[in-house]
């Protein structure tokens, strides 16, 4: 019993236990609960977990509830909460190892049935000593179908699923593969130092694609050969009257086939055969062949099942629990690179029930999945939100509803794009056709009805729908009572953009003559405008949230209408009585500076610029909400400064008028109080922007024109603020090293968006970065790659848009060949099946005539037009083809086969991945072109032999890509789900409390936020991954190392499954996990994670990213902790070399690394080199910081002592010298501890979070004499006190950067 209880407690973080705690009272004892179940605190969860009143009734807390079972083991204990709903307890029972077989049951308390939808605390006479009884229920057909699905998952008979939405290997994680590489250090057979994860790492080797592929593992044990619905299903009518629900069949490992009848009372083996129908009980097994659970029935007829099933459970338990849980509240990410189809273990497997799953899930008529999405969404928004519990329930339901809708809408959009859903208006043009599928309304993101003709046509329409979903998300986040939005999803698939919306009641209803179809806003563009007093208050609240103002607009007759939002934003009164807001693509003003510079109404008119580029593709260039918010804050600061000036002037005037202040000063203090009161009054500040400025409105009166001119000036000022302040400030921050640099296009785009910068300014970002020199070379490289990939996306979308789906792979392979081939090459061979070419004879195969020269020309033109940037000649750098290919794959939703891609710029010997091994399958892929140290000669010869064999077999590929390399297309989904306000509030409150030295309260709030995140989002969700990462860093700085490691591991797994295997966030999660593992004395394991992160870094950026200096330094410190002094020196040298190439030899960055290298050289018995490096570091510090700086003084002390030590060592014999240096066992006493890696655009202070940094020198406070005595063999490092935390020097802003000394808390190498 106790063992079961412990198992349940330990399994709380996985899906089953998460569901068992989803309705906990967030106000009561959350710290204790989460400390006991999530491994967060070693103290808070150890004591009493439940409170009772005098009558024994539960007041609050967590306790072990005993549930009586009808079969062995006859009772089980489940950890529950007083505020938990009974249905969550049911889910815990279903997922518990000892109660797998129960799916159809109810619970009873003292003989009375318990309602599934009430809380345990509401059960009559329920106390901590109460017991519940599990009572098996009669099955319905739906229950029987769901029971079969559950059993199939449990026994491991589910074959590979072909899911149109999720793609190949969706939601995969590499954590188990990476963590399995951890092993204790061993001495090589030839002797020498112990091996470690970095022993064969090659800094210059190109990206290895096998980094993205899981290791080949043993296959799970088989329990059954097959289990499926029988061919005799469904039961005929006369047997339905007897309670028959389904007919099933399964084949045991012994090869015996059994036919099973599912009835309302359970399952039994019948007398049917493949050719004879007799669903009655089999006479020989009439007694033993019956069970309420199919699992029990299988165990009774298959001698080997129980043992093999136990082996399967043991096999599954080896994996991280989060790696096996199915995603329910998020769409899993699909990797852009997958193992070849014929690789071992990835082939298609026979599974009869795979085609029956839709029936098992949804029933014969699919009625189980048809939902009224709009009513569900709006009813959820109308739920009460007064108490914390009501808010938790509302946000949790909202999150799950959005996940279900996004899944359904994406699946429907794929079917529409493939032409498998008939349109409602088949006579209309293709772009104007509309569809309804699964109660979701679909339309194309194109200008099918000429709405956007004047502002860019299809290009403007495509942008508008993308902006609309962002507007819907903003309204959902604002959560204004009484204002509703239709559920909205935008899906990009096969070059098409589709919009899926819930059907608003009355939107298709034709109103009476004289009535407008829209109740508020523009009815027919700007020509007809409607106003409605019922909408004005709601739109006013929305406008205040968006920082836009109420303003007049004029219809085509010149009549004035006062609107609270943009004329393009519409209000509709649904037939359900709810007020809906539609068309939210213009919730912020236009970027007039961009439009006036790069847009002309006449497409043939060249823009007045030196290069005379064509006009921008559309006029839908709007300012981002983040920019509007930043500009509003700027104006607020200006207003406050002006008000404070007025207060000061008024005070001076009052003093002058009243003479000298009173001797007691009382009157003056009163004036100070009045001034303070006036200082904080911002009620008079009402600055907002006009969203319709520069949109063609024509004011009528002189006063209206003056007011409109003022509004236009404000909007113009916002655009100037963007170009003249926000962008230069970002470039300056990146150049000074105060924030982390983006690794790839996605992280760069996120950084720009957070600062309010639109992606169309990528060209300006690249140009400004180039002006800054080598320090921002990486920014320019990432920006150019992002522009090229986006330009390629637009070129390809035009080819794919009207192309049949079976020809998409041939199209993609050809255009990729044209992109990566040099422009001088001839047109690559186009692989189009002749049968398909004849079948789709009417299709436009324009792509087949494209040449590399034409493709390169198109890319240059797209970049010039969309980003106003001229590409260099080498805009695909040699050796960076994989990185560009990855960006393209992510933007088009491609899944490519992992094989040799021989890019011509790299030569024959410098390809990116060798052939994937097949059935022998030791590795999926290896790196070509790497150094011999990294791979060894035998492996290289094997690769050469394989290539020779391919040549002999006539398998030499004529082009870089073939149609077979395009494994799959996955949809790209943009959705509108809001973030949880409640969970974020708890997180910020916890951070604030810790910053105010209220540690206990802060940790309680953080644990409450953890519980809220998991309840509202579910365990597997991108927001939960980010929260795990943030919380891990906070706990690390609170010196809760074990909790930090556990949270960081969860962050890695959830990030891989929901954000991406090779996303920048996942890399940072691995780096932070390595940092925490090192602090927890698992340095060997930390190096494994660092190596994987560096390999991923090569894939997404390449080598020599500036921020990798921090990571390389961390690895060097860890190697020193393992006493690999020579290897540590090599890594310090690599870090120094990279820093010198980026920052120069005379920078403080490089001086810091010289200081560290000097100590590493001393440890490696290179006293002369140590002196030289320390002297150079001292000279740089002296020149950069001055003689009085503590860094300079510390370097001088070190230089003096190292020089004396070198002279002393030279006087001794080599044997004595070797004997003494072998006694060295220390970590450098300079602050070279491992440092956390910041996110793109995040400063080190933000990474450190709540850490309080000490004042003083950035170096260690202990004397150099003490350290030098230790170097000479005078002490044991392990007995000495660990270094104290160091902080940045006050006089040098930017010293807190992780790439510089003293920016983060020092983690001693022996921690």
Short mmCIF file of C-alpha atoms in Angstrom, two decimals, residues 954-1262:
data_model
loop_
_atom_site.label_atom_id
_atom_site.label_comp_id
_atom_site.label_asym_id
_atom_site.label_seq_id
_atom_site.Cartn_x
_atom_site.Cartn_y
_atom_site.Cartn_z
CA UNK A 954 24.14 3.76 -60.44
CA UNK A 955 22.62 5.63 -57.49
CA UNK A 956 24.60 8.84 -57.84
CA UNK A 957 22.17 11.71 -57.41
CA UNK A 958 22.19 14.20 -60.27
CA UNK A 959 20.72 17.01 -58.15
CA UNK A 960 21.04 18.12 -54.54
CA UNK A 961 17.39 17.39 -53.77
CA UNK A 962 14.94 14.86 -55.14
CA UNK A 963 11.20 14.59 -54.76
CA UNK A 964 11.65 11.70 -52.33
CA UNK A 965 13.54 14.01 -49.98
CA UNK A 966 10.31 15.92 -49.30
CA UNK A 967 8.81 13.54 -46.76
CA UNK A 968 5.86 15.62 -45.63
CA UNK A 969 4.22 19.03 -45.41
CA UNK A 970 2.91 20.14 -42.02
CA UNK A 971 0.57 23.10 -41.54
CA UNK A 972 1.78 26.28 -39.89
CA UNK A 973 -0.87 27.41 -37.41
CA UNK A 974 -1.38 30.93 -36.06
CA UNK A 975 -3.90 30.92 -33.25
CA UNK A 976 -5.47 33.42 -30.85
CA UNK A 977 -5.38 31.77 -27.43
CA UNK A 978 -4.71 34.20 -24.56
CA UNK A 979 -2.14 33.70 -21.81
CA UNK A 980 -3.21 32.97 -18.26
CA UNK A 981 -3.34 36.21 -16.29
CA UNK A 982 -3.72 34.41 -12.98
CA UNK A 983 -0.61 32.25 -13.41
CA UNK A 984 1.47 35.24 -14.52
CA UNK A 985 0.27 37.29 -11.55
CA UNK A 986 1.39 34.59 -9.14
CA UNK A 987 4.79 34.37 -10.87
CA UNK A 988 5.40 38.11 -10.70
CA UNK A 989 4.24 38.22 -7.08
CA UNK A 990 6.70 35.46 -6.22
CA UNK A 991 9.56 37.21 -7.95
CA UNK A 992 8.74 40.48 -6.21
CA UNK A 993 8.57 38.84 -2.80
CA UNK A 994 11.95 37.17 -3.25
CA UNK A 995 13.45 40.46 -4.44
CA UNK A 996 12.15 42.01 -1.18
CA UNK A 997 13.85 39.28 0.88
CA UNK A 998 10.55 37.55 1.66
CA UNK A 999 11.88 34.19 0.56
CA UNK A 1000 9.32 31.91 2.17
CA UNK A 1001 6.38 33.88 0.84
CA UNK A 1002 8.04 34.16 -2.55
CA UNK A 1003 8.57 30.41 -2.83
CA UNK A 1004 4.96 29.77 -1.82
CA UNK A 1005 3.80 32.10 -4.58
CA UNK A 1006 6.13 30.50 -7.11
CA UNK A 1007 4.81 27.05 -6.26
CA UNK A 1008 1.30 28.38 -6.57
CA UNK A 1009 2.17 29.75 -10.00
CA UNK A 1010 3.65 26.36 -10.92
CA UNK A 1011 0.42 24.63 -9.97
CA UNK A 1012 -1.62 27.21 -11.88
CA UNK A 1013 0.49 26.82 -15.01
CA UNK A 1014 0.11 23.05 -14.95
CA UNK A 1015 -3.60 23.20 -14.20
CA UNK A 1016 -4.49 25.82 -16.79
CA UNK A 1017 -2.18 24.89 -19.67
CA UNK A 1018 -1.57 21.22 -18.94
CA UNK A 1019 1.90 19.78 -18.42
CA UNK A 1020 2.91 19.82 -22.10
CA UNK A 1021 2.59 23.38 -23.35
CA UNK A 1022 5.08 25.99 -24.59
CA UNK A 1023 4.15 28.39 -21.78
CA UNK A 1024 4.79 25.68 -19.21
CA UNK A 1025 8.20 24.96 -20.75
CA UNK A 1026 9.12 28.64 -20.47
CA UNK A 1027 7.83 28.77 -16.92
CA UNK A 1028 9.82 25.68 -15.93
CA UNK A 1029 12.93 27.36 -17.32
CA UNK A 1030 12.30 30.62 -15.47
CA UNK A 1031 11.49 28.85 -12.22
CA UNK A 1032 14.58 26.67 -12.50
CA UNK A 1033 16.77 29.76 -12.80
CA UNK A 1034 15.09 31.37 -9.79
CA UNK A 1035 15.62 28.26 -7.67
CA UNK A 1036 19.21 28.05 -8.84
CA UNK A 1037 19.87 31.54 -7.56
CA UNK A 1038 18.10 30.61 -4.33
CA UNK A 1039 20.63 27.77 -3.98
CA UNK A 1040 17.89 25.13 -4.39
CA UNK A 1041 20.04 23.13 -6.79
CA UNK A 1042 18.12 19.85 -6.83
CA UNK A 1043 14.86 21.64 -7.54
CA UNK A 1044 16.55 23.66 -10.28
CA UNK A 1045 17.86 20.49 -11.95
CA UNK A 1046 14.46 18.79 -11.85
CA UNK A 1047 12.68 21.82 -13.30
CA UNK A 1048 15.36 22.28 -15.96
CA UNK A 1049 14.95 18.66 -17.07
CA UNK A 1050 11.22 19.19 -17.42
CA UNK A 1051 11.86 22.40 -19.34
CA UNK A 1052 14.10 20.53 -21.81
CA UNK A 1053 11.58 17.76 -22.52
CA UNK A 1054 8.54 20.02 -22.77
CA UNK A 1055 10.43 22.53 -24.90
CA UNK A 1056 11.60 19.84 -27.32
CA UNK A 1057 8.08 18.47 -27.70
CA UNK A 1058 6.17 21.75 -27.97
CA UNK A 1059 8.65 24.37 -29.25
CA UNK A 1060 11.15 22.40 -31.30
CA UNK A 1061 14.09 20.02 -31.04
CA UNK A 1062 16.50 22.65 -32.31
CA UNK A 1063 14.81 25.88 -31.29
CA UNK A 1064 16.88 28.58 -29.62
CA UNK A 1065 14.78 28.14 -26.47
CA UNK A 1066 15.56 24.43 -26.34
CA UNK A 1067 19.28 25.13 -26.67
CA UNK A 1068 19.11 27.55 -23.76
CA UNK A 1069 17.20 24.96 -21.74
CA UNK A 1070 20.01 22.45 -22.32
CA UNK A 1071 22.65 25.03 -21.41
CA UNK A 1072 20.87 25.93 -18.19
CA UNK A 1073 20.40 22.26 -17.34
CA UNK A 1074 24.14 21.78 -17.77
CA UNK A 1075 24.78 24.73 -15.48
CA UNK A 1076 22.54 23.32 -12.77
CA UNK A 1077 23.90 19.78 -13.12
CA UNK A 1078 27.42 21.11 -12.69
CA UNK A 1079 26.35 23.00 -9.57
CA UNK A 1080 24.87 19.74 -8.28
CA UNK A 1081 28.21 17.92 -8.72
CA UNK A 1082 27.16 16.06 -11.88
CA UNK A 1083 29.78 17.76 -14.03
CA UNK A 1084 30.27 14.79 -16.36
CA UNK A 1085 26.56 14.83 -17.21
CA UNK A 1086 26.63 18.61 -17.60
CA UNK A 1087 29.29 18.29 -20.31
CA UNK A 1088 27.03 15.89 -22.22
CA UNK A 1089 24.28 18.52 -22.30
CA UNK A 1090 26.68 21.29 -23.27
CA UNK A 1091 28.01 19.24 -26.15
CA UNK A 1092 24.50 18.57 -27.44
CA UNK A 1093 23.67 22.28 -27.16
CA UNK A 1094 26.79 23.21 -29.10
CA UNK A 1095 25.93 20.68 -31.81
CA UNK A 1096 22.43 22.15 -32.04
CA UNK A 1097 23.98 25.60 -32.19
CA UNK A 1098 25.94 24.55 -35.25
CA UNK A 1099 22.74 23.36 -36.92
CA UNK A 1100 20.77 26.56 -36.41
CA UNK A 1101 23.57 29.13 -36.74
CA UNK A 1102 26.88 27.50 -37.53
CA UNK A 1103 30.16 27.89 -35.67
CA UNK A 1104 31.49 30.95 -33.84
CA UNK A 1105 28.34 32.56 -32.53
CA UNK A 1106 29.36 35.37 -30.13
CA UNK A 1107 27.23 34.08 -27.26
CA UNK A 1108 28.93 30.68 -27.50
CA UNK A 1109 31.90 32.29 -25.75
CA UNK A 1110 29.95 31.93 -22.51
CA UNK A 1111 29.15 28.30 -23.22
CA UNK A 1112 32.73 27.42 -24.17
CA UNK A 1113 33.94 29.14 -21.00
CA UNK A 1114 31.46 27.14 -18.93
CA UNK A 1115 32.72 23.92 -20.50
CA UNK A 1116 36.30 24.90 -19.70
CA UNK A 1117 35.43 25.52 -16.05
CA UNK A 1118 33.66 22.15 -15.89
CA UNK A 1119 36.66 20.39 -17.38
CA UNK A 1120 38.81 21.96 -14.69
CA UNK A 1121 36.40 20.63 -12.08
CA UNK A 1122 37.01 17.15 -13.51
CA UNK A 1123 40.80 17.81 -13.39
CA UNK A 1124 41.13 17.66 -17.19
CA UNK A 1125 43.50 20.61 -17.07
CA UNK A 1126 44.95 20.28 -20.54
CA UNK A 1127 41.53 19.93 -22.20
CA UNK A 1128 40.27 22.84 -20.12
CA UNK A 1129 43.14 24.93 -21.42
CA UNK A 1130 42.17 24.03 -25.00
CA UNK A 1131 38.62 25.22 -24.40
CA UNK A 1132 39.81 28.46 -22.82
CA UNK A 1133 42.02 29.00 -25.88
CA UNK A 1134 39.03 28.41 -28.17
CA UNK A 1135 36.99 30.92 -26.19
CA UNK A 1136 39.82 33.45 -26.36
CA UNK A 1137 40.25 32.96 -30.11
CA UNK A 1138 36.54 33.55 -30.72
CA UNK A 1139 36.47 36.61 -28.47
CA UNK A 1140 39.51 38.07 -30.21
CA UNK A 1141 37.91 37.63 -33.64
CA UNK A 1142 34.74 39.40 -32.50
CA UNK A 1143 35.82 42.01 -29.97
CA UNK A 1144 39.49 42.46 -30.81
CA UNK A 1145 42.63 41.75 -28.82
CA UNK A 1146 42.44 44.98 -26.82
CA UNK A 1147 38.90 44.61 -25.48
CA UNK A 1148 37.98 43.96 -21.86
CA UNK A 1149 36.19 40.78 -23.00
CA UNK A 1150 39.41 39.40 -24.38
CA UNK A 1151 41.38 40.55 -21.36
CA UNK A 1152 39.07 38.61 -19.09
CA UNK A 1153 39.64 35.48 -21.13
CA UNK A 1154 43.39 36.08 -21.14
CA UNK A 1155 43.24 36.24 -17.35
CA UNK A 1156 41.37 32.94 -17.23
CA UNK A 1157 43.70 31.32 -19.77
CA UNK A 1158 46.71 32.36 -17.70
CA UNK A 1159 45.38 30.39 -14.76
CA UNK A 1160 44.55 27.44 -17.01
CA UNK A 1161 48.12 27.48 -18.33
CA UNK A 1162 49.45 27.50 -14.78
CA UNK A 1163 47.37 24.46 -14.02
CA UNK A 1164 48.67 22.78 -17.18
CA UNK A 1165 52.30 23.32 -16.19
CA UNK A 1166 52.86 26.18 -18.64
CA UNK A 1167 54.26 28.81 -16.29
CA UNK A 1168 55.89 30.89 -19.04
CA UNK A 1169 52.73 31.03 -21.10
CA UNK A 1170 50.75 31.90 -17.95
CA UNK A 1171 52.99 34.89 -17.27
CA UNK A 1172 52.70 36.12 -20.86
CA UNK A 1173 48.90 35.86 -20.89
CA UNK A 1174 48.58 37.56 -17.51
CA UNK A 1175 50.90 40.36 -18.61
CA UNK A 1176 48.82 40.95 -21.71
CA UNK A 1177 45.60 40.91 -19.66
CA UNK A 1178 47.12 43.43 -17.25
CA UNK A 1179 48.12 45.75 -20.10
CA UNK A 1180 44.65 45.65 -21.64
CA UNK A 1181 42.95 46.31 -18.30
CA UNK A 1182 45.37 49.16 -17.67
CA UNK A 1183 44.59 50.73 -21.03
CA UNK A 1184 40.85 50.14 -20.97
CA UNK A 1185 39.96 50.61 -17.29
CA UNK A 1186 42.87 52.52 -15.75
CA UNK A 1187 45.32 51.75 -12.99
CA UNK A 1188 42.81 52.29 -10.17
CA UNK A 1189 40.34 49.71 -11.40
CA UNK A 1190 40.17 46.62 -9.18
CA UNK A 1191 40.44 44.35 -12.21
CA UNK A 1192 43.71 46.00 -13.18
CA UNK A 1193 45.05 45.77 -9.65
CA UNK A 1194 44.09 42.13 -9.32
CA UNK A 1195 45.72 41.30 -12.64
CA UNK A 1196 48.87 43.10 -11.48
CA UNK A 1197 49.01 41.06 -8.30
CA UNK A 1198 48.55 37.86 -10.25
CA UNK A 1199 51.24 38.87 -12.73
CA UNK A 1200 53.73 39.51 -9.95
CA UNK A 1201 53.07 36.24 -8.19
CA UNK A 1202 53.04 34.17 -11.37
CA UNK A 1203 56.35 35.72 -12.38
CA UNK A 1204 57.90 34.85 -9.04
CA UNK A 1205 56.47 31.37 -9.22
CA UNK A 1206 57.89 30.87 -12.73
CA UNK A 1207 61.35 31.93 -11.54
CA UNK A 1208 61.10 29.61 -8.54
CA UNK A 1209 60.05 26.68 -10.65
CA UNK A 1210 62.90 27.25 -13.08
CA UNK A 1211 65.39 26.73 -10.24
CA UNK A 1212 64.18 23.23 -9.40
CA UNK A 1213 64.74 20.03 -11.26
CA UNK A 1214 62.18 18.76 -13.71
CA UNK A 1215 61.30 15.85 -11.45
CA UNK A 1216 60.57 18.13 -8.52
CA UNK A 1217 58.64 20.43 -10.76
CA UNK A 1218 56.49 17.57 -12.08
CA UNK A 1219 55.94 16.21 -8.56
CA UNK A 1220 54.76 19.55 -7.27
CA UNK A 1221 52.50 20.39 -10.17
CA UNK A 1222 50.83 16.99 -9.92
CA UNK A 1223 49.62 18.08 -6.51
CA UNK A 1224 47.61 20.93 -8.02
CA UNK A 1225 43.89 20.49 -7.40
CA UNK A 1226 42.11 23.78 -7.70
CA UNK A 1227 39.70 25.85 -9.64
CA UNK A 1228 40.75 29.30 -10.83
CA UNK A 1229 40.23 31.92 -8.17
CA UNK A 1230 39.25 34.49 -10.72
CA UNK A 1231 35.52 34.57 -11.26
CA UNK A 1232 35.40 31.96 -13.99
CA UNK A 1233 32.42 30.10 -12.62
CA UNK A 1234 29.77 28.87 -15.01
CA UNK A 1235 27.31 31.54 -16.10
CA UNK A 1236 23.71 31.34 -17.29
CA UNK A 1237 23.05 31.94 -20.97
CA UNK A 1238 20.60 34.79 -21.71
CA UNK A 1239 17.73 34.63 -24.16
CA UNK A 1240 17.93 36.76 -27.31
CA UNK A 1241 17.42 40.35 -26.21
CA UNK A 1242 17.64 39.43 -22.52
CA UNK A 1243 20.22 40.91 -20.19
CA UNK A 1244 22.19 39.01 -17.62
CA UNK A 1245 20.35 40.84 -14.86
CA UNK A 1246 17.09 39.50 -16.23
CA UNK A 1247 18.56 36.00 -16.34
CA UNK A 1248 19.71 36.29 -12.76
CA UNK A 1249 16.22 37.37 -11.82
CA UNK A 1250 16.02 37.87 -8.09
CA UNK A 1251 19.70 37.33 -7.30
CA UNK A 1252 21.19 39.89 -4.99
CA UNK A 1253 24.70 40.61 -6.17
CA UNK A 1254 27.46 41.59 -3.81
CA UNK A 1255 29.43 44.76 -4.19
CA UNK A 1256 33.13 44.90 -4.77
CA UNK A 1257 35.64 43.47 -7.12
CA UNK A 1258 34.70 41.20 -9.94
CA UNK A 1259 37.53 38.88 -8.87
CA UNK A 1260 37.86 36.54 -5.94
CA UNK A 1261 38.46 38.28 -2.64
CA UNK A 1262 41.13 35.91 -1.31
#
